[in-house]
């Protein structure tokens, strides 16, 4: 008799999922709904489809878009897609791939068929994300101060102490306005049941919002007639909201705080985004060599001499911020920066130490954090998660590697994980050895049937799996950018949406139901 093991989040029962994604794809059937043109052979399959109902009719919020797409020939769709690709190239919307022998820069693949979300559905996500960020901010402040959540037995102390991004140097820090996570990108997935679940949190240097803004501009050029008919919530004010939030950190001390964006440099994978955001906000883009701490304040070197910087939107990891506090061999940061920060003479966003919440083991405890700090039930559930550091849960994971997705606690970009149903026996054996050697470093989750969205593939349209990364700004209040970045696994059947592994992106429309 096998003893049942309950994952850390019990929002739904993984056993209720009848088969993993790889098997579900085998039962897909072409929907006979009179679809024509590029949609003629479209398969909804046994997934939640973002455009179509299970019977094959367009969802109410997608009718205007679908009607327009149906009137276009496959050749016209391809022509518009190529025009969007050329615009991407002309705008320089690229990312860098480390260790790529084919060259350092690539165009971000962009699919012109947008993903559409209903306003009521989005409003619930907005409330859930605001709730989650509020709880995470309280958690980060707590673990660097009183650690009540540890004393009360909600989160085990060893989980915090062994977290890769827990920074002891940040114990006792008091960031301006008490805000640690100023900018967050939270990854959501939709399962076969149509519900959204939180997949992970990104609080260190979340990237991708520049693609949201640029994708929207490209879509307005690609489908101007649709935008005239559909009320899509705008995203254009993101940069002004971000600048307001950054300036608000020091507005009690300075009337108009001077803001700069700190980048590691042109070879960073997100350098396009760094330069784009700085340009859109009208602030200086700087590297560590452009900055110096003098007389206890942070200054920027200019052609006219030193200029004070009051708020630094940093896009480099904690370890490289200040060689006097963190890694002594860092050439990217600014010596003495943390002293100026502790003294309240400069604000940093995100605050150093906030990345502790990126740990996927700590992610598993966020529902408990929401209950502990806010006295509320989570509005958006976590994916049920097994912690390999727990003996019983680890035994369950090892016995079911062929059914689970196993992830390391601190990898990103889709690297270092095992998709059990698609892995070979040798790969599962290798992961079993890794788990046994370092159980704290691994979590496991059921294989979800990720929702799919139509994508242009040659002269036809096919379904591809997607996730969603909304962006949240925590300033004077919490603001969630409507829609966010829909990332697409462009390879057929793939679950990996990351651009470094062949993924692309879509524009995400939040529209009124009757659209």
PDB file of N, CA, C and O in Angstrom, residues 369-377:
ATOM      1  N   UNK A 369       2.404  32.626   3.102  1.00  0.00           N
ATOM      2  CA  UNK A 369       2.761  34.017   3.394  1.00  0.00           C
ATOM      3  C   UNK A 369       1.544  34.929   3.273  1.00  0.00           C
ATOM      4  O   UNK A 369       1.336  35.835   4.095  1.00  0.00           O
ATOM      5  N   UNK A 370       0.751  34.714   2.226  1.00  0.00           N
ATOM      6  CA  UNK A 370      -0.440  35.548   2.022  1.00  0.00           C
ATOM      7  C   UNK A 370      -1.379  35.401   3.209  1.00  0.00           C
ATOM      8  O   UNK A 370      -1.933  36.388   3.725  1.00  0.00           O
ATOM      9  N   UNK A 371      -1.560  34.168   3.667  1.00  0.00           N
ATOM     10  CA  UNK A 371      -2.431  33.923   4.814  1.00  0.00           C
ATOM     11  C   UNK A 371      -1.843  34.542   6.085  1.00  0.00           C
ATOM     12  O   UNK A 371      -2.553  35.150   6.901  1.00  0.00           O
ATOM     13  N   UNK A 372      -0.514  34.421   6.251  1.00  0.00           N
ATOM     14  CA  UNK A 372       0.152  34.876   7.468  1.00  0.00           C
ATOM     15  C   UNK A 372       0.170  36.398   7.565  1.00  0.00           C
ATOM     16  O   UNK A 372      -0.169  36.968   8.620  1.00  0.00           O
ATOM     17  N   UNK A 373       0.572  37.071   6.490  1.00  0.00           N
ATOM     18  CA  UNK A 373       0.744  38.523   6.556  1.00  0.00           C
ATOM     19  C   UNK A 373      -0.553  39.295   6.280  1.00  0.00           C
ATOM     20  O   UNK A 373      -0.761  40.378   6.835  1.00  0.00           O
ATOM     21  N   UNK A 374      -1.411  38.765   5.419  1.00  0.00           N
ATOM     22  CA  UNK A 374      -2.596  39.504   5.003  1.00  0.00           C
ATOM     23  C   UNK A 374      -3.894  38.934   5.564  1.00  0.00           C
ATOM     24  O   UNK A 374      -4.934  39.584   5.476  1.00  0.00           O
ATOM     25  N   UNK A 375      -3.838  37.711   6.100  1.00  0.00           N
ATOM     26  CA  UNK A 375      -5.048  37.080   6.604  1.00  0.00           C
ATOM     27  C   UNK A 375      -6.039  36.758   5.507  1.00  0.00           C
ATOM     28  O   UNK A 375      -7.254  36.752   5.733  1.00  0.00           O
ATOM     29  N   UNK A 376      -5.537  36.470   4.298  1.00  0.00           N
ATOM     30  CA  UNK A 376      -6.398  36.208   3.149  1.00  0.00           C
ATOM     31  C   UNK A 376      -6.013  34.891   2.487  1.00  0.00           C
ATOM     32  O   UNK A 376      -4.887  34.418   2.631  1.00  0.00           O
ATOM     33  N   UNK A 377      -6.952  34.326   1.757  1.00  0.00           N
ATOM     34  CA  UNK A 377      -6.642  33.182   0.906  1.00  0.00           C
ATOM     35  C   UNK A 377      -6.078  33.697  -0.412  1.00  0.00           C
ATOM     36  O   UNK A 377      -6.493  34.758  -0.903  1.00  0.00           O
TER      37      UNK A 377
END
